[in-house]
Amino acid sequence: MRNSKINLIVSVLVPFGSLFAQVEPNAGNWQTWILSSGNQMRLAAPPSDAAATAAEAQSLKQIMASGDDGDRAQVAYWDAGSPAYRWMQIASQQLISHNVAAGLYTRGMALVAVAVYDATVAAWDSKYAWNRPRPSQADPTITPLVAVPQSPSYPSEYAATAGAAAAVLSYLFPDAATTFSSMANDASQSRLYAGTEYPSDSAAGLGLGQAVGAAVVTYAQGDNSDAVFTGSYPLTPGKWGNANPVTPLAGTWRPWVLSSGSQLRLPAPPTADSPDFAAQVAQVKNEVQTNTTQHSAWFWQPSFVTPWLDTAHQEIFNFRLDTNPPRAARVYALATIAQHDATIACWDTKFAYLELRPSLFDSTVTTLFANPGHPGFPSGHACASMASSTVLGYLFPSDAQADTAQATDAGMSTFYAGIHTQFDVQQGFQLGQAVGALVVNHASQDGSQGSASSGINGAGLK
């Protein structure tokens, strides 16, 4: 007994860096989006004396022993990827099921991703401030059910992510707030059943995440997305009109990297009475449909968000960032911010010029599906997709060419569908790339470049 107590004390006091390779020990210094810095919400020190640690270890063993098949299923579910992985899926599923408009969809995804990112940075600040060893390192008789993360135990990164994401989702969908809170508790508790952290780690992480999520909600409440449109867009010769325009004020919403939605406003397109516009519409009308073009049109028709989220997921797994929570959270934040700001900029240009859709100019133009309830110029799919491509291509340069090809397909799908001219698409690409470049500029100065990620395959990543 005496020797076991001595071993326990030694394991607690051994400098954490000597125990195993560290994941992003400097991530707590990365630039945040809503918090003033990663240490703004630094947590108080965790229990550290031998007696308290032994008591928590015993409590953890009891929790693990009480786990049933349902608990182990929860462990597997939440451990499937980085802490952000399931929450980004959940956010997307919720936004799709509520059939929100494109601008609100990109807004929701960016808010969740920013909350997760800032909570992760804040968690990393506290982790490496206190360097608490994982339970199985303090007590070798604890056998975790999953791989032990290569970072300090306190606070729980999964709990911090859960608290932040659930807070934002509860703001976006208040009727389901109880469900999101329950899911956050499940995610937090899953790490106890897994044996990878102490109860105090989980509780501290959840509280930290909730605090960060509340800060993001406060930001969201002031982004002007709740402004009420009181104008109208009647049908007039040569101009787009619609009795029920879709988010016509989205161009006035608060962006993340742009100074305003109008910062990159495109020059006016050819007017409806010009030979140039007539030629563009004729090109749409004369496009010969093939299986390939129809597949492209229908694939991208439901959303330009979900395919790019899937691409972000894939890149994170391909480069093993699922075991690097700060890097994974950063990918999601940068990618969704690029899409949202590109959408804001796109809507600003759309409602500045009110360009007709091809079939509104020439009623003999056949579309594959109904025209969306917003003007034609530029293509929203092209704007958001090229912004995504630019950012993901920067983060994962070995796949930049594939990302550009995917963005090109997304933009051209709207031409194939007959709802945009090629000019709309090409100008959308230009706008999206410009927005993406601003996000990349931010990313290049966010403090992550000097970070170490021992044991992580980060070759070629920015």
Coordinates of C-alpha atoms in Angstrom, one line a residue:
M1 CA 0.0 0.0 0.0
R2 CA 2.8 2.4 1.0
N3 CA 4.6 1.9 -2.4
S4 CA 1.3 2.4 -4.4
K5 CA 0.8 5.7 -2.6
I6 CA 4.3 6.8 -3.4
N7 CA 3.8 5.8 -7.1
L8 CA 0.6 7.8 -7.2
I9 CA 2.3 10.9 -5.7
V10 CA 5.2 10.6 -8.2
S11 CA 2.8 10.3 -11.1
V12 CA 1.0 13.4 -10.1
L13 CA 4.1 15.5 -9.6
V14 CA 6.1 14.3 -12.7
P15 CA 6.2 17.2 -15.3
F16 CA 3.4 16.6 -17.8
G17 CA 5.6 17.1 -20.8
S18 CA 7.6 14.1 -19.9
L19 CA 4.6 11.8 -19.9
F20 CA 3.7 11.8 -23.6
A21 CA 3.8 13.9 -26.7
Q22 CA 1.7 17.1 -26.4
V23 CA -0.9 18.2 -28.9
E24 CA -0.7 21.9 -29.7
P25 CA 0.6 23.1 -26.3
N26 CA 0.5 26.7 -27.6
A27 CA -3.1 26.6 -28.9
G28 CA -4.3 28.6 -25.9
N29 CA -2.5 31.5 -27.4
W30 CA -4.2 31.3 -30.8
Q31 CA -6.3 34.3 -31.8
T32 CA -9.9 33.9 -30.9
W33 CA -13.0 35.3 -32.6
I34 CA -15.3 36.3 -29.7
L35 CA -13.2 36.0 -26.6
S36 CA -10.5 38.7 -26.1
S37 CA -8.0 35.9 -25.8
G38 CA -7.7 32.3 -24.8
N39 CA -6.9 33.1 -21.2
Q40 CA -10.0 35.4 -20.8
M41 CA -11.9 32.6 -19.1
R42 CA -8.9 30.6 -17.6
L43 CA -10.2 28.2 -15.0
A44 CA -9.1 27.8 -11.4
A45 CA -6.6 25.1 -10.7
P46 CA -8.0 21.5 -10.6
P47 CA -7.6 19.2 -7.6
S48 CA -4.0 18.3 -7.5
D49 CA -3.0 16.8 -4.2
A50 CA -2.6 13.0 -4.0
A51 CA -5.6 12.4 -1.8
A52 CA -8.0 14.4 -4.0
T53 CA -6.6 12.7 -7.1
A54 CA -7.0 9.2 -5.6
A55 CA -10.6 10.0 -4.6
E56 CA -11.4 11.2 -8.1
A57 CA -9.7 8.1 -9.6
Q58 CA -11.8 5.9 -7.4
S59 CA -15.0 7.8 -8.4
L60 CA -14.0 7.4 -12.1
K61 CA -13.5 3.6 -11.7
Q62 CA -17.0 3.3 -10.2
I63 CA -18.5 5.3 -13.1
M64 CA -16.7 3.1 -15.6
A65 CA -17.8 -0.1 -13.8
S66 CA -21.5 1.1 -13.9
G67 CA -21.5 1.6 -17.6
D68 CA -23.8 -0.5 -19.7
D69 CA -24.1 -1.1 -23.5
G70 CA -25.9 2.2 -23.9
D71 CA -23.1 4.1 -22.2
R72 CA -20.5 2.4 -24.3
A73 CA -22.5 3.3 -27.4
Q74 CA -22.3 6.9 -26.3
V75 CA -18.6 6.6 -25.9
A76 CA -18.2 5.3 -29.4
Y77 CA -20.6 7.9 -30.9
W78 CA -18.8 11.0 -29.4
D79 CA -15.3 9.5 -29.9
A80 CA -15.9 9.0 -33.6
G81 CA -13.9 12.1 -34.5
S82 CA -12.6 15.3 -33.0
P83 CA -14.8 16.9 -30.3
A84 CA -16.3 19.2 -32.9
Y85 CA -17.2 16.5 -35.4
R86 CA -20.6 15.4 -34.1
W87 CA -21.6 18.9 -33.2
M88 CA -21.0 20.2 -36.7
Q89 CA -23.1 17.3 -38.0
I90 CA -25.8 18.0 -35.5
A91 CA -25.8 21.7 -36.4
S92 CA -26.1 21.0 -40.1
Q93 CA -28.9 18.5 -39.6
Q94 CA -30.9 20.9 -37.5
L95 CA -30.5 23.7 -40.0
I96 CA -31.6 21.4 -42.8
S97 CA -34.5 20.0 -41.0
H98 CA -35.8 23.6 -40.3
N99 CA -35.4 24.5 -43.9
V100 CA -33.6 27.7 -43.2
A101 CA -32.5 30.0 -46.0
A102 CA -28.9 30.0 -47.3
G103 CA -27.8 33.1 -45.3
L104 CA -29.3 31.8 -42.1
Y105 CA -27.8 28.4 -42.7
T106 CA -24.3 29.7 -43.1
R107 CA -24.8 32.0 -40.2
G108 CA -25.8 29.2 -37.9
M109 CA -22.9 27.0 -39.0
A110 CA -20.4 29.8 -38.4
L111 CA -21.8 30.6 -35.0
V112 CA -21.5 27.0 -33.8
A113 CA -18.0 26.6 -35.3
V114 CA -16.8 29.8 -33.7
A115 CA -18.2 28.8 -30.3
V116 CA -16.5 25.4 -30.6
Y117 CA -13.2 27.0 -31.7
D118 CA -13.1 29.7 -29.0
A119 CA -14.1 27.1 -26.4
T120 CA -11.3 24.8 -27.6
V121 CA -8.7 27.6 -27.5
A122 CA -9.9 28.5 -24.0
A123 CA -9.7 24.9 -22.9
W124 CA -6.2 24.6 -24.2
D125 CA -5.1 27.7 -22.3
S126 CA -6.3 26.1 -19.0
K127 CA -5.0 22.7 -20.0
Y128 CA -1.4 23.8 -20.3
A129 CA -1.7 26.3 -17.5
W130 CA -2.3 23.4 -15.1
N131 CA -0.9 20.4 -16.9
R132 CA -3.0 17.8 -15.2
P133 CA -2.1 14.2 -16.2
R134 CA -4.8 11.9 -17.6
P135 CA -6.4 9.5 -15.1
S136 CA -4.7 6.4 -16.5
Q137 CA -1.3 8.1 -16.1
A138 CA -2.0 8.9 -12.5
D139 CA -3.5 5.5 -11.8
P140 CA -2.3 2.7 -14.2
T141 CA -5.1 0.4 -13.0
I142 CA -7.5 2.6 -15.0
T143 CA -7.9 1.1 -18.5
P144 CA -9.6 3.6 -20.9
L145 CA -12.0 2.3 -23.5
V146 CA -10.6 4.6 -26.2
A147 CA -7.2 6.1 -27.1
V148 CA -6.1 8.6 -24.4
P149 CA -5.8 12.1 -25.9
Q150 CA -2.3 13.5 -26.0
S151 CA -3.1 16.6 -23.9
P152 CA -3.7 17.5 -20.3
S153 CA -6.8 16.2 -18.7
Y154 CA -8.2 19.4 -17.3
P155 CA -10.6 20.7 -18.6
S156 CA -12.3 18.2 -20.9
E157 CA -12.2 19.3 -24.5
Y158 CA -15.2 17.2 -25.3
A159 CA -17.2 18.8 -22.6
A160 CA -16.1 22.3 -23.5
T161 CA -17.1 21.7 -27.1
A162 CA -20.4 20.3 -26.0
G163 CA -21.2 23.2 -23.7
A164 CA -20.4 25.8 -26.4
A165 CA -22.2 24.1 -29.2
A166 CA -25.3 23.3 -27.2
A167 CA -25.5 26.9 -26.0
V168 CA -25.5 28.3 -29.5
L169 CA -27.9 25.6 -30.9
S170 CA -30.3 26.3 -28.0
Y171 CA -30.3 30.0 -29.1
L172 CA -30.9 29.1 -32.7
F173 CA -33.6 26.5 -31.8
P174 CA -35.0 27.4 -28.4
D175 CA -37.7 24.8 -28.6
A176 CA -35.1 22.1 -28.6
A177 CA -32.9 23.6 -25.9
T178 CA -33.6 20.8 -23.4
T179 CA -32.5 18.2 -26.0
F180 CA -29.3 20.0 -26.8
S181 CA -28.5 20.3 -23.0
S182 CA -29.1 16.6 -22.6
M183 CA -26.8 15.8 -25.6
A184 CA -24.1 18.0 -24.1
N185 CA -24.3 16.1 -20.8
D186 CA -24.1 12.8 -22.8
A187 CA -21.0 14.0 -24.6
S188 CA -19.4 15.1 -21.3
Q189 CA -20.3 11.9 -19.4
S190 CA -19.1 9.7 -22.3
R191 CA -15.5 10.7 -21.4
L192 CA -16.0 9.5 -17.9
Y193 CA -17.3 6.1 -19.1
A194 CA -14.4 6.1 -21.5
G195 CA -12.0 6.7 -18.6
T196 CA -10.1 9.5 -20.3
E197 CA -10.7 12.2 -17.7
Y198 CA -11.8 12.9 -14.2
P199 CA -15.3 14.1 -13.2
S200 CA -13.9 17.5 -12.3
D201 CA -12.4 17.8 -15.8
S202 CA -15.8 17.1 -17.4
A203 CA -17.6 19.6 -15.1
A204 CA -15.1 22.3 -15.6
G205 CA -15.1 21.8 -19.4
L206 CA -18.8 21.9 -19.6
G207 CA -19.0 25.1 -17.6
L208 CA -16.3 26.7 -19.7
G209 CA -18.0 25.8 -22.9
Q210 CA -21.3 27.2 -21.7
A211 CA -19.7 30.5 -20.8
V212 CA -18.1 30.7 -24.3
G213 CA -21.3 29.8 -26.0
A214 CA -23.1 32.5 -24.0
A215 CA -20.6 35.1 -25.3
V216 CA -21.2 33.9 -28.9
V217 CA -24.9 34.2 -28.4
T218 CA -24.5 37.7 -27.2
Y219 CA -22.5 38.5 -30.4
A220 CA -25.2 36.8 -32.5
Q221 CA -28.0 38.9 -31.0
G222 CA -26.3 42.0 -32.4
D223 CA -25.4 40.8 -35.9
N224 CA -28.5 42.5 -37.4
S225 CA -29.9 39.2 -38.8
D226 CA -33.2 39.9 -36.9
A227 CA -33.8 43.1 -38.8
V228 CA -37.3 43.2 -40.3
F229 CA -37.7 43.9 -44.0
T230 CA -40.4 46.4 -44.6
G231 CA -39.8 47.2 -48.3
S232 CA -40.9 45.5 -51.4
Y233 CA -39.6 44.3 -54.8
P234 CA -42.4 44.6 -57.3
L235 CA -42.0 43.3 -60.8
T236 CA -40.7 46.2 -63.0
P237 CA -39.4 46.1 -66.5
G238 CA -35.8 44.9 -66.6
K239 CA -35.5 44.3 -62.9
W240 CA -36.0 41.3 -60.6
G241 CA -39.0 41.4 -58.4
N242 CA -40.6 39.0 -55.9
A243 CA -43.4 39.4 -53.4
N244 CA -41.5 37.2 -50.9
P245 CA -37.8 37.9 -51.2
V246 CA -35.5 35.5 -49.4
T247 CA -33.4 37.3 -46.7
P248 CA -33.2 40.6 -48.6
L249 CA -31.3 42.2 -45.8
A250 CA -28.6 39.6 -45.5
G251 CA -26.1 41.9 -47.2
T252 CA -26.4 44.2 -44.1
W253 CA -25.7 41.5 -41.6
R254 CA -22.5 41.7 -39.5
P255 CA -19.7 39.7 -41.2
W256 CA -16.7 38.2 -39.6
V257 CA -13.7 39.3 -41.7
L258 CA -15.3 41.8 -44.0
S259 CA -15.7 45.4 -42.8
S260 CA -19.3 45.3 -44.2
G261 CA -21.3 43.3 -46.7
S262 CA -20.6 46.0 -49.3
Q263 CA -16.8 46.0 -49.0
L264 CA -16.3 43.8 -52.0
R265 CA -19.5 44.7 -54.0
L266 CA -19.1 43.7 -57.6
P267 CA -19.5 46.2 -60.5
A268 CA -23.0 46.3 -62.0
P269 CA -23.8 43.5 -64.5
P270 CA -25.0 44.2 -68.0
T271 CA -28.5 45.6 -68.0
A272 CA -31.5 43.6 -69.1
D273 CA -31.9 45.7 -72.3
S274 CA -28.3 45.1 -73.4
P275 CA -27.2 42.7 -76.2
D276 CA -24.7 41.3 -73.7
F277 CA -27.3 40.2 -71.3
A278 CA -29.5 38.8 -74.1
A279 CA -26.5 36.7 -75.3
Q280 CA -25.9 35.4 -71.8
V281 CA -29.5 34.2 -71.5
A282 CA -29.3 32.7 -75.0
Q283 CA -26.3 30.6 -73.8
V284 CA -28.4 29.3 -70.9
K285 CA -31.3 28.5 -73.2
N286 CA -29.1 26.7 -75.7
E287 CA -27.1 24.6 -73.2
V288 CA -27.5 20.9 -74.0
Q289 CA -28.3 18.9 -70.9
T290 CA -26.3 15.7 -70.3
N291 CA -26.4 13.1 -67.5
T292 CA -23.3 14.8 -66.1
T293 CA -24.7 18.3 -66.0
Q294 CA -28.1 17.2 -64.6
H295 CA -26.3 15.2 -61.9
S296 CA -24.3 18.3 -61.0
A297 CA -27.4 20.5 -60.9
W298 CA -29.4 18.2 -58.7
F299 CA -26.5 17.3 -56.4
W300 CA -25.9 20.9 -55.5
Q301 CA -29.5 22.1 -55.5
P302 CA -30.4 21.3 -51.9
S303 CA -27.5 23.2 -50.4
F304 CA -24.0 24.5 -51.0
V305 CA -23.2 24.1 -47.3
T306 CA -23.4 20.4 -46.7
P307 CA -21.0 19.2 -49.4
W308 CA -18.3 21.6 -48.1
L309 CA -18.9 20.5 -44.6
D310 CA -18.4 16.9 -45.8
T311 CA -15.2 18.0 -47.5
A312 CA -13.9 19.6 -44.2
H313 CA -14.7 16.4 -42.3
Q314 CA -12.8 14.4 -44.9
E315 CA -9.8 16.6 -44.8
I316 CA -9.7 16.5 -41.0
F317 CA -9.7 12.7 -41.1
N318 CA -7.3 12.4 -44.0
F319 CA -4.7 14.5 -42.2
R320 CA -5.4 12.8 -38.8
L321 CA -6.6 16.1 -37.3
D322 CA -9.4 14.1 -35.6
T323 CA -6.8 13.6 -32.8
N324 CA -5.9 17.3 -32.8
P325 CA -9.0 19.2 -31.5
P326 CA -7.6 22.8 -31.9
R327 CA -6.6 22.2 -35.5
A328 CA -9.9 20.5 -36.3
A329 CA -11.9 23.3 -34.6
R330 CA -9.9 25.9 -36.5
V331 CA -10.7 24.2 -39.9
Y332 CA -14.4 24.3 -39.1
A333 CA -14.4 27.9 -38.0
L334 CA -12.4 29.2 -41.0
A335 CA -14.4 27.2 -43.5
T336 CA -17.8 28.3 -42.2
I337 CA -16.8 31.9 -41.7
A338 CA -15.7 32.0 -45.3
Q339 CA -19.0 30.7 -46.5
H340 CA -21.0 33.1 -44.3
D341 CA -19.1 36.2 -45.2
A342 CA -19.2 35.2 -48.9
T343 CA -22.9 34.8 -48.6
I344 CA -23.3 38.2 -47.0
A345 CA -21.2 39.8 -49.7
C346 CA -23.2 37.9 -52.4
W347 CA -26.5 39.1 -51.1
D348 CA -25.3 42.7 -50.9
T349 CA -24.5 42.5 -54.6
K350 CA -27.7 40.7 -55.5
F351 CA -30.0 43.3 -53.9
A352 CA -27.9 46.2 -55.1
Y353 CA -28.6 45.4 -58.8
L354 CA -31.7 43.2 -58.9
E355 CA -30.6 41.3 -62.0
L356 CA -33.3 39.2 -63.7
R357 CA -33.1 35.4 -63.7
P358 CA -32.7 33.9 -67.2
S359 CA -36.3 32.6 -67.3
L360 CA -37.7 35.9 -66.1
F361 CA -36.0 37.6 -69.0
D362 CA -37.0 34.9 -71.5
S363 CA -40.0 32.7 -70.5
T364 CA -38.9 30.0 -73.0
V365 CA -35.9 29.2 -70.8
T366 CA -36.5 25.9 -69.0
T367 CA -35.1 25.5 -65.5
L368 CA -34.6 22.2 -63.8
F369 CA -36.2 23.5 -60.7
A370 CA -37.9 26.7 -59.5
N371 CA -35.9 30.0 -59.3
P372 CA -34.8 30.9 -55.8
G373 CA -36.4 33.9 -54.2
H374 CA -33.5 36.3 -54.8
P375 CA -31.9 38.1 -57.7
G376 CA -29.6 36.3 -60.2
F377 CA -26.3 38.2 -60.0
P378 CA -24.1 36.7 -58.7
S379 CA -24.5 33.0 -58.1
G380 CA -24.6 32.2 -54.4
H381 CA -23.3 28.7 -55.0
A382 CA -20.3 30.2 -56.8
C383 CA -19.6 32.8 -54.1
A384 CA -19.8 30.5 -51.1
S385 CA -18.1 27.5 -52.8
M386 CA -15.1 29.4 -54.1
A387 CA -14.7 31.0 -50.7
S388 CA -14.7 27.5 -49.2
S389 CA -12.3 26.2 -51.8
T390 CA -9.9 29.1 -51.2
V391 CA -9.8 28.5 -47.5
L392 CA -9.6 24.7 -47.6
G393 CA -7.0 24.9 -50.3
Y394 CA -4.9 27.1 -48.0
L395 CA -5.3 24.7 -45.1
F396 CA -4.7 21.6 -47.1
P397 CA -2.6 22.7 -50.1
S398 CA -2.1 19.2 -51.4
D399 CA -5.9 19.1 -52.2
A400 CA -6.2 22.7 -53.4
Q401 CA -6.7 21.6 -57.1
A402 CA -9.5 19.2 -56.1
D403 CA -11.2 21.9 -54.0
T404 CA -11.1 24.3 -56.9
A405 CA -12.6 21.7 -59.2
Q406 CA -15.4 21.1 -56.7
A407 CA -16.1 24.8 -56.4
T408 CA -16.2 25.1 -60.2
D409 CA -18.8 22.3 -60.3
A410 CA -20.9 23.9 -57.6
G411 CA -21.0 27.2 -59.4
M412 CA -21.6 25.8 -62.8
S413 CA -24.4 23.6 -61.5
T414 CA -26.5 26.7 -61.3
F415 CA -25.9 27.4 -64.9
Y416 CA -26.7 23.9 -65.9
A417 CA -30.0 24.2 -63.9
G418 CA -30.9 27.3 -65.9
I419 CA -31.2 29.6 -63.0
H420 CA -27.9 31.6 -63.6
T421 CA -25.9 32.9 -66.5
Q422 CA -22.3 32.0 -66.8
F423 CA -21.5 35.6 -66.1
D424 CA -23.3 35.3 -62.7
V425 CA -21.2 32.2 -62.0
Q426 CA -17.9 33.6 -63.0
Q427 CA -18.4 36.8 -61.1
G428 CA -19.5 34.8 -58.1
F429 CA -16.2 32.9 -58.3
Q430 CA -14.4 36.2 -58.2
L431 CA -16.3 37.5 -55.2
G432 CA -15.9 34.2 -53.3
Q433 CA -12.2 34.0 -53.9
A434 CA -11.8 37.6 -52.7
V435 CA -13.6 36.8 -49.5
G436 CA -11.7 33.6 -49.1
A437 CA -8.4 35.5 -49.4
L438 CA -9.4 37.7 -46.5
V439 CA -10.1 34.7 -44.4
V440 CA -6.8 33.2 -45.4
N441 CA -5.0 36.4 -44.4
H442 CA -6.6 36.2 -41.0
A443 CA -5.6 32.6 -40.7
S444 CA -2.0 33.3 -41.6
Q445 CA -1.8 35.6 -38.6
D446 CA -3.8 33.8 -36.0
G447 CA -0.8 32.5 -34.0
S448 CA -1.2 28.8 -35.0
Q449 CA 1.8 28.8 -37.4
G450 CA 4.3 28.3 -34.6
S451 CA 2.5 25.6 -32.8
A452 CA 3.8 22.1 -32.3
S453 CA 1.8 19.0 -32.8
S454 CA 4.0 16.1 -31.8
G455 CA 2.8 12.8 -33.2
I456 CA 0.4 14.5 -35.6
N457 CA 0.7 14.3 -39.3
G458 CA 0.6 18.0 -40.1
A459 CA 2.7 17.9 -43.2
G460 CA 1.5 20.5 -45.7
L461 CA -1.0 22.0 -43.3
K462 CA -1.3 25.7 -42.6

